[in-house]
Short mmCIF file of C-alpha atoms in Angstrom, two decimals:
data_model
loop_
_atom_site.label_atom_id
_atom_site.label_comp_id
_atom_site.label_asym_id
_atom_site.label_seq_id
_atom_site.Cartn_x
_atom_site.Cartn_y
_atom_site.Cartn_z
CA UNK G 65 55.94 116.43 34.36
CA UNK G 66 53.84 114.50 36.57
CA UNK G 67 50.12 115.01 36.51
CA UNK G 68 48.12 116.00 39.52
CA UNK G 69 44.53 114.24 40.68
CA UNK G 70 42.82 117.71 39.53
CA UNK G 71 44.46 117.67 36.03
CA UNK G 72 43.47 114.03 35.45
CA UNK G 73 39.82 114.67 36.77
CA UNK G 74 39.49 117.71 34.14
CA UNK G 75 40.62 115.56 31.42
CA UNK G 76 38.23 112.53 32.40
CA UNK G 77 34.90 114.32 33.54
CA UNK G 78 32.66 116.72 31.76
CA UNK G 79 30.77 119.52 33.08
CA UNK G 80 27.86 117.61 34.14
CA UNK G 81 29.83 115.65 36.49
CA UNK G 82 31.43 118.80 37.96
CA UNK G 83 27.85 120.57 38.21
CA UNK G 84 26.75 117.31 39.98
CA UNK G 85 29.31 117.52 42.73
CA UNK G 86 28.60 121.34 43.19
CA UNK G 87 25.27 120.63 43.34
CA UNK G 88 25.21 117.89 45.91
CA UNK G 89 27.72 119.90 48.33
CA UNK G 90 25.99 123.19 47.86
CA UNK G 91 28.69 124.98 46.20
CA UNK G 92 27.19 126.13 42.86
CA UNK G 93 28.97 129.65 43.26
CA UNK G 94 32.59 127.67 42.94
CA UNK G 95 34.15 127.81 39.44
CA UNK G 96 35.25 124.78 37.79
CA UNK G 97 39.01 125.15 38.71
CA UNK G 98 38.07 125.74 42.15
CA UNK G 99 35.96 122.84 42.29
CA UNK G 100 38.40 120.27 40.67
CA UNK G 101 41.09 121.49 43.22
CA UNK G 102 38.50 120.83 46.09
CA UNK G 103 37.43 117.28 44.85
CA UNK G 104 41.25 116.34 44.35
CA UNK G 105 42.07 117.48 48.06
CA UNK G 106 39.05 115.65 49.51
CA UNK G 107 39.86 112.53 47.49
CA UNK G 108 43.49 112.75 48.67
CA UNK G 109 42.62 113.49 52.36
CA UNK G 110 44.11 110.39 54.18
CA UNK G 111 40.81 109.64 55.85
CA UNK G 112 38.88 109.76 52.65
CA UNK G 113 41.43 108.00 50.78
CA UNK G 114 41.55 104.92 53.11
CA UNK G 115 37.95 104.69 53.18
CA UNK G 116 37.40 104.80 49.42
CA UNK G 117 40.29 101.95 48.87
CA UNK G 118 38.75 99.52 51.53
CA UNK G 119 37.12 97.77 48.62
CA UNK G 120 40.31 97.11 46.97
CA UNK G 121 41.34 93.30 47.57
CA UNK G 122 45.11 92.39 47.69
CA UNK G 123 45.35 91.63 44.10
CA UNK G 124 43.89 95.34 43.45
CA UNK G 125 46.26 96.78 45.76
CA UNK G 126 49.24 94.92 44.26
CA UNK G 127 48.48 96.46 40.88
CA UNK G 128 47.65 100.01 42.38
CA UNK G 129 51.23 99.94 43.70
CA UNK G 130 52.67 98.56 40.69
CA UNK G 131 50.89 101.50 38.79
CA UNK G 132 52.31 104.10 41.29
CA UNK G 133 55.95 102.90 40.38
CA UNK G 134 55.56 103.52 36.40
CA UNK G 135 52.63 104.07 33.97
CA UNK G 136 51.71 100.67 32.53
CA UNK G 137 49.37 98.99 30.06
CA UNK G 138 47.13 96.54 32.18
CA UNK G 139 47.24 92.87 31.11
CA UNK G 140 44.02 90.91 30.93
CA UNK G 141 44.77 89.59 34.40
CA UNK G 142 44.78 92.95 35.72
CA UNK G 143 41.62 94.25 33.81
CA UNK G 144 39.43 93.96 36.96
CA UNK G 145 41.64 95.83 39.22
CA UNK G 146 42.29 98.56 36.67
CA UNK G 147 38.53 99.16 36.23
CA UNK G 148 37.99 99.38 40.13
CA UNK G 149 40.82 101.96 40.63
CA UNK G 150 39.69 103.96 37.39
CA UNK G 151 36.14 103.79 38.81
CA UNK G 152 37.42 105.20 42.01
CA UNK G 153 39.33 108.16 40.01
CA UNK G 154 42.69 107.38 41.39
CA UNK G 155 44.24 106.04 38.18
CA UNK G 156 43.54 107.11 34.47
CA UNK G 157 44.21 105.74 31.15
CA UNK G 158 45.68 108.13 28.46
CA UNK G 159 47.21 108.00 24.94
CA UNK G 160 46.95 105.62 22.23
CA UNK G 161 48.50 103.13 24.24
CA UNK G 162 46.06 103.60 27.23
CA UNK G 163 48.87 103.81 29.57
CA UNK G 164 47.52 103.79 33.14
CA UNK G 165 48.66 106.87 35.37
CA UNK G 166 48.45 107.30 39.00
CA UNK G 167 48.71 111.01 39.79
CA UNK G 168 51.47 112.19 41.83
CA UNK G 169 49.40 113.52 44.85
CA UNK G 170 47.58 110.35 44.84
CA UNK G 171 50.74 108.43 45.27
CA UNK G 172 51.98 110.83 48.11
CA UNK G 173 48.64 110.53 49.92
CA UNK G 174 48.77 106.60 49.63
CA UNK G 175 52.23 106.56 51.33
CA UNK G 176 50.34 108.22 54.36
CA UNK G 177 48.03 105.45 54.79
CA UNK G 178 49.91 102.34 53.67
CA UNK G 179 50.25 100.98 57.25
CA UNK G 180 49.70 97.32 58.51
CA UNK G 181 46.33 98.57 60.52
CA UNK G 182 45.05 99.99 57.15
CA UNK G 183 45.60 96.52 55.21
CA UNK G 184 44.34 94.53 57.94
CA UNK G 185 40.92 96.39 57.86
CA UNK G 186 41.09 96.65 54.08
CA UNK G 187 41.22 92.85 53.78
CA UNK G 188 38.10 92.53 56.01
CA UNK G 189 36.07 95.19 54.19
CA UNK G 190 37.04 94.08 50.62
CA UNK G 191 36.03 90.43 51.49
CA UNK G 192 32.85 91.74 52.81
CA UNK G 193 32.15 93.89 49.99
CA UNK G 194 32.72 90.98 47.48
CA UNK G 195 30.18 88.88 49.65
CA UNK G 196 27.67 91.78 49.53
CA UNK G 197 28.17 92.41 45.76
CA UNK G 198 27.87 88.54 44.92
CA UNK G 199 24.73 88.43 47.08
CA UNK G 200 22.99 90.96 44.96
CA UNK G 201 23.30 88.36 41.92
CA UNK G 202 22.70 85.06 43.98
CA UNK G 203 19.87 86.39 46.27
CA UNK G 204 18.83 89.89 45.50
CA UNK G 205 18.57 90.24 49.37
CA UNK G 206 20.26 88.17 52.13
CA UNK G 207 19.60 87.99 55.95
CA UNK G 208 22.51 89.66 57.72
CA UNK G 209 22.94 86.15 59.72
CA UNK G 210 23.19 84.56 56.19
CA UNK G 211 25.57 87.10 54.95
CA UNK G 212 27.91 86.31 58.24
CA UNK G 213 27.89 82.83 57.07
CA UNK G 214 29.03 83.65 53.49
CA UNK G 215 31.75 86.02 54.76
CA UNK G 216 33.01 83.25 57.35
CA UNK G 217 33.40 80.69 54.52
CA UNK G 218 36.90 82.04 53.84
CA UNK G 219 39.32 80.84 56.40
CA UNK G 220 40.62 83.34 58.95
CA UNK G 221 37.69 85.51 58.34
CA UNK G 222 35.75 84.91 61.61
CA UNK G 223 34.24 88.36 62.52
CA UNK G 224 30.73 87.56 64.47
CA UNK G 225 27.40 89.18 62.89
CA UNK G 226 27.49 92.14 65.42
CA UNK G 227 30.74 93.12 64.28
CA UNK G 228 29.93 92.80 60.74
CA UNK G 229 26.55 94.78 61.32
CA UNK G 230 27.89 97.70 63.54
CA UNK G 231 31.45 97.75 62.40
CA UNK G 232 32.00 96.86 58.89
CA UNK G 233 28.83 97.20 56.99
CA UNK G 234 28.31 101.15 58.04
CA UNK G 235 31.77 101.79 56.44
CA UNK G 236 31.15 99.81 53.45
CA UNK G 237 27.66 101.29 52.76
CA UNK G 238 29.43 104.75 52.52
CA UNK G 239 31.50 103.74 49.82
CA UNK G 240 30.22 104.89 46.46
CA UNK G 241 31.10 101.57 44.79
CA UNK G 242 28.44 99.53 46.95
CA UNK G 243 25.22 99.28 45.50
CA UNK G 244 23.43 97.69 48.56
CA UNK G 245 21.72 98.83 51.63
CA UNK G 246 20.34 97.40 54.85
CA UNK G 247 16.47 97.30 55.21
CA UNK G 248 14.80 95.52 58.25
CA UNK G 249 17.25 92.29 58.87
CA UNK G 250 18.35 92.11 55.15
CA UNK G 251 21.15 93.50 52.98
CA UNK G 252 19.64 94.00 49.53
CA UNK G 253 20.46 95.15 46.22
CA UNK G 254 19.70 99.16 46.23
CA UNK G 255 17.68 98.59 42.79
CA UNK G 256 15.50 95.99 44.63
CA UNK G 257 14.50 98.00 47.84
CA UNK G 258 10.99 99.15 47.46
CA UNK G 259 10.33 97.93 44.04
CA UNK G 260 7.65 95.21 43.02
CA UNK G 261 10.51 92.53 43.17
CA UNK G 262 11.20 93.08 46.79
CA UNK G 263 8.20 91.06 48.25
CA UNK G 264 8.47 88.56 45.17
CA UNK G 265 11.88 87.80 46.17
CA UNK G 266 10.94 87.38 50.00
CA UNK G 267 8.13 84.91 48.69
CA UNK G 268 10.75 83.00 46.94
CA UNK G 269 13.15 82.94 50.04
CA UNK G 270 10.28 82.10 52.21
CA UNK G 271 9.44 78.77 50.17
CA UNK G 272 13.21 77.78 49.35
CA UNK G 273 16.21 77.28 51.74
CA UNK G 274 19.18 79.38 51.11
CA UNK G 275 22.34 77.82 49.59
CA UNK G 276 25.62 79.44 50.22
CA UNK G 277 28.65 78.51 47.95
CA UNK G 278 31.75 77.29 49.25
CA UNK G 279 34.77 79.62 49.37
CA UNK G 280 36.14 78.12 46.32
CA UNK G 281 32.98 78.98 44.34
CA UNK G 282 32.98 82.58 45.63
CA UNK G 283 36.52 82.99 45.16
CA UNK G 284 36.06 81.81 41.41
CA UNK G 285 32.96 84.42 40.97
CA UNK G 286 35.09 87.03 42.40
CA UNK G 287 38.40 86.26 40.40
CA UNK G 288 36.78 85.32 36.97
CA UNK G 289 33.21 87.01 37.08
CA UNK G 290 31.35 83.66 36.46
CA UNK G 291 31.56 79.94 37.42
CA UNK G 292 34.39 79.23 35.05
CA UNK G 293 34.89 75.64 36.48
CA UNK G 294 31.23 74.82 35.28
CA UNK G 295 31.28 72.35 32.28
CA UNK G 296 27.97 74.20 31.06
CA UNK G 297 29.72 77.63 31.17
CA UNK G 298 32.80 75.92 29.32
CA UNK G 299 30.57 74.72 26.68
CA UNK G 300 28.99 77.95 26.01
CA UNK G 301 32.59 79.63 26.00
CA UNK G 302 33.31 77.17 23.23
CA UNK G 303 30.21 78.01 21.20
CA UNK G 304 31.02 81.33 21.07
CA UNK G 305 34.79 80.68 20.16
CA UNK G 306 34.06 78.48 17.36
CA UNK G 307 30.82 80.04 15.91
CA UNK G 308 31.91 83.59 16.17
CA UNK G 309 35.70 83.30 16.32
CA UNK G 310 35.96 85.74 19.31
CA UNK G 311 39.16 86.19 21.03
CA UNK G 312 39.92 84.65 24.51
CA UNK G 313 39.93 88.03 26.43
CA UNK G 314 36.81 88.98 24.91
CA UNK G 315 35.15 85.41 25.89
CA UNK G 316 36.44 85.60 29.26
CA UNK G 317 34.63 89.28 29.59
CA UNK G 318 31.71 87.89 27.82
CA UNK G 319 30.97 85.05 30.32
CA UNK G 320 31.13 87.36 33.22
CA UNK G 321 28.60 89.66 31.23
CA UNK G 322 26.28 86.84 30.78
CA UNK G 323 26.37 85.27 34.26
CA UNK G 324 25.01 88.20 35.91
CA UNK G 325 21.74 88.55 34.18
CA UNK G 326 21.50 84.46 34.24
CA UNK G 327 21.97 84.90 37.90
CA UNK G 328 19.47 87.36 38.32
CA UNK G 329 16.64 85.38 36.32
CA UNK G 330 16.59 86.35 32.64
CA UNK G 331 14.87 84.02 30.50
CA UNK G 332 15.91 82.57 27.31
CA UNK G 333 14.27 85.38 25.42
CA UNK G 334 15.56 88.02 27.65
CA UNK G 335 19.10 86.80 27.15
CA UNK G 336 18.96 86.89 23.40
CA UNK G 337 17.66 90.41 23.69
CA UNK G 338 20.63 91.08 25.91
CA UNK G 339 22.88 89.52 23.56
CA UNK G 340 21.48 91.63 20.85
CA UNK G 341 22.45 94.78 23.09
CA UNK G 342 25.84 93.42 23.27
CA UNK G 343 26.12 93.18 19.26
CA UNK G 344 26.46 89.35 19.40
CA UNK G 345 25.02 88.02 16.13
CA UNK G 346 24.57 84.40 16.59
CA UNK G 347 24.73 82.54 12.96
CA UNK G 348 21.18 81.44 12.34
CA UNK G 349 22.34 77.71 11.64
CA UNK G 350 23.43 77.64 15.20
CA UNK G 351 20.53 78.96 17.22
CA UNK G 352 19.19 75.56 17.95
CA UNK G 353 22.64 74.54 19.49
CA UNK G 354 22.52 77.78 21.42
CA UNK G 355 19.20 77.09 22.94
CA UNK G 356 20.34 73.57 24.09
CA UNK G 357 23.67 75.09 25.61
CA UNK G 358 21.89 77.98 27.26
CA UNK G 359 19.51 75.56 28.74
CA UNK G 360 22.28 73.62 30.40
CA UNK G 361 24.02 76.78 31.51
CA UNK G 362 20.61 78.08 32.93
CA UNK G 363 20.23 74.62 34.91
CA UNK G 364 23.86 75.00 36.44
CA UNK G 365 23.63 78.66 37.44
CA UNK G 366 22.97 79.66 41.26
CA UNK G 367 20.36 82.16 40.92
CA UNK G 368 18.03 84.36 42.77
CA UNK G 369 14.96 82.57 41.51
CA UNK G 370 16.27 79.59 43.43
CA UNK G 371 17.62 81.56 46.53
CA UNK G 372 21.26 80.64 45.31
CA UNK G 373 20.61 77.08 44.74
CA UNK G 374 20.99 75.93 41.04
CA UNK G 375 17.52 75.26 39.19
CA UNK G 376 18.75 71.65 38.34
CA UNK G 377 18.80 70.58 41.95
CA UNK G 378 16.07 73.11 43.41
CA UNK G 379 13.47 72.92 40.56
CA UNK G 380 14.16 69.73 38.53
CA UNK G 381 12.23 69.45 35.11
CA UNK G 382 11.54 73.10 35.30
CA UNK G 383 13.17 74.58 32.28
CA UNK G 384 10.06 75.80 31.01
CA UNK G 385 10.48 78.82 33.50
CA UNK G 386 13.47 79.72 31.59
CA UNK G 387 11.65 79.38 27.95
CA UNK G 388 8.69 81.34 29.34
CA UNK G 389 7.92 84.79 27.98
CA UNK G 390 6.77 86.38 31.17
CA UNK G 391 10.29 87.17 32.65
CA UNK G 392 11.85 86.46 35.83
CA UNK G 393 14.58 89.05 36.10
CA UNK G 394 14.72 91.29 39.16
#
């Protein structure tokens, strides 16, 4: 028997999640069954569904539609899409095989919004979401005019700054997947706003001109989660493959996990601590080699510290920053 969304929500989420919804919506008196039923109806409402799915790009939608036809085990190429859809609570992994299932009422609701107009807007919104999300790592905060330049790097995406500001961004910020906000003339990482890092980053940006990657670079980051064509990152990947015998799928995920803190300004010491948290035990006899490779990777990483520039061009001969103990992370 096909599962409904409320059944899947009940299997995935605990009482704390249900209580949080009841508290946020002022429905403390509702029982669990009623609450899950209400959430499922909300999530399947065509207007709400279309807004929540706006962050999905064409690859994500292709995968979602494939999963609607039959339960599937995602391939490595589909992991990112599967994660997005599962985070939105429109697909769920069950059983020993971790088969991905899209509930029947989600399929029915999607059929109602699956129109040309929906997909035209979704393509714009999902690309803007990618730009905003990448900007959190490349800049921390970005002027709306520069975000517009970044958005227009992609051929055919020519919306003016005013359209981005008044038509697209308001809808994007209402999506719970988007961890950014507008403050003054900036779109910024929500975690940076009103923190000690906000003024620090403004000072960095005042003293250094912004560098916006090409569409090819942005696409690479979007699809692979790190600059996969960088020789330095390929060297780091080879280091982990040879010294720790990690699988190719794991290596790909690991490179993405390491790119984010590097882009945000982690020092060498902070990167070692972060790798400890990931349970990466580097063989003692390879530590000097890792230090050398990570230096090259840091120099070749577009970073918030350099307003989207690479340290090797913006701050030549400054690797002492990476090896300092003070920390640069935002």
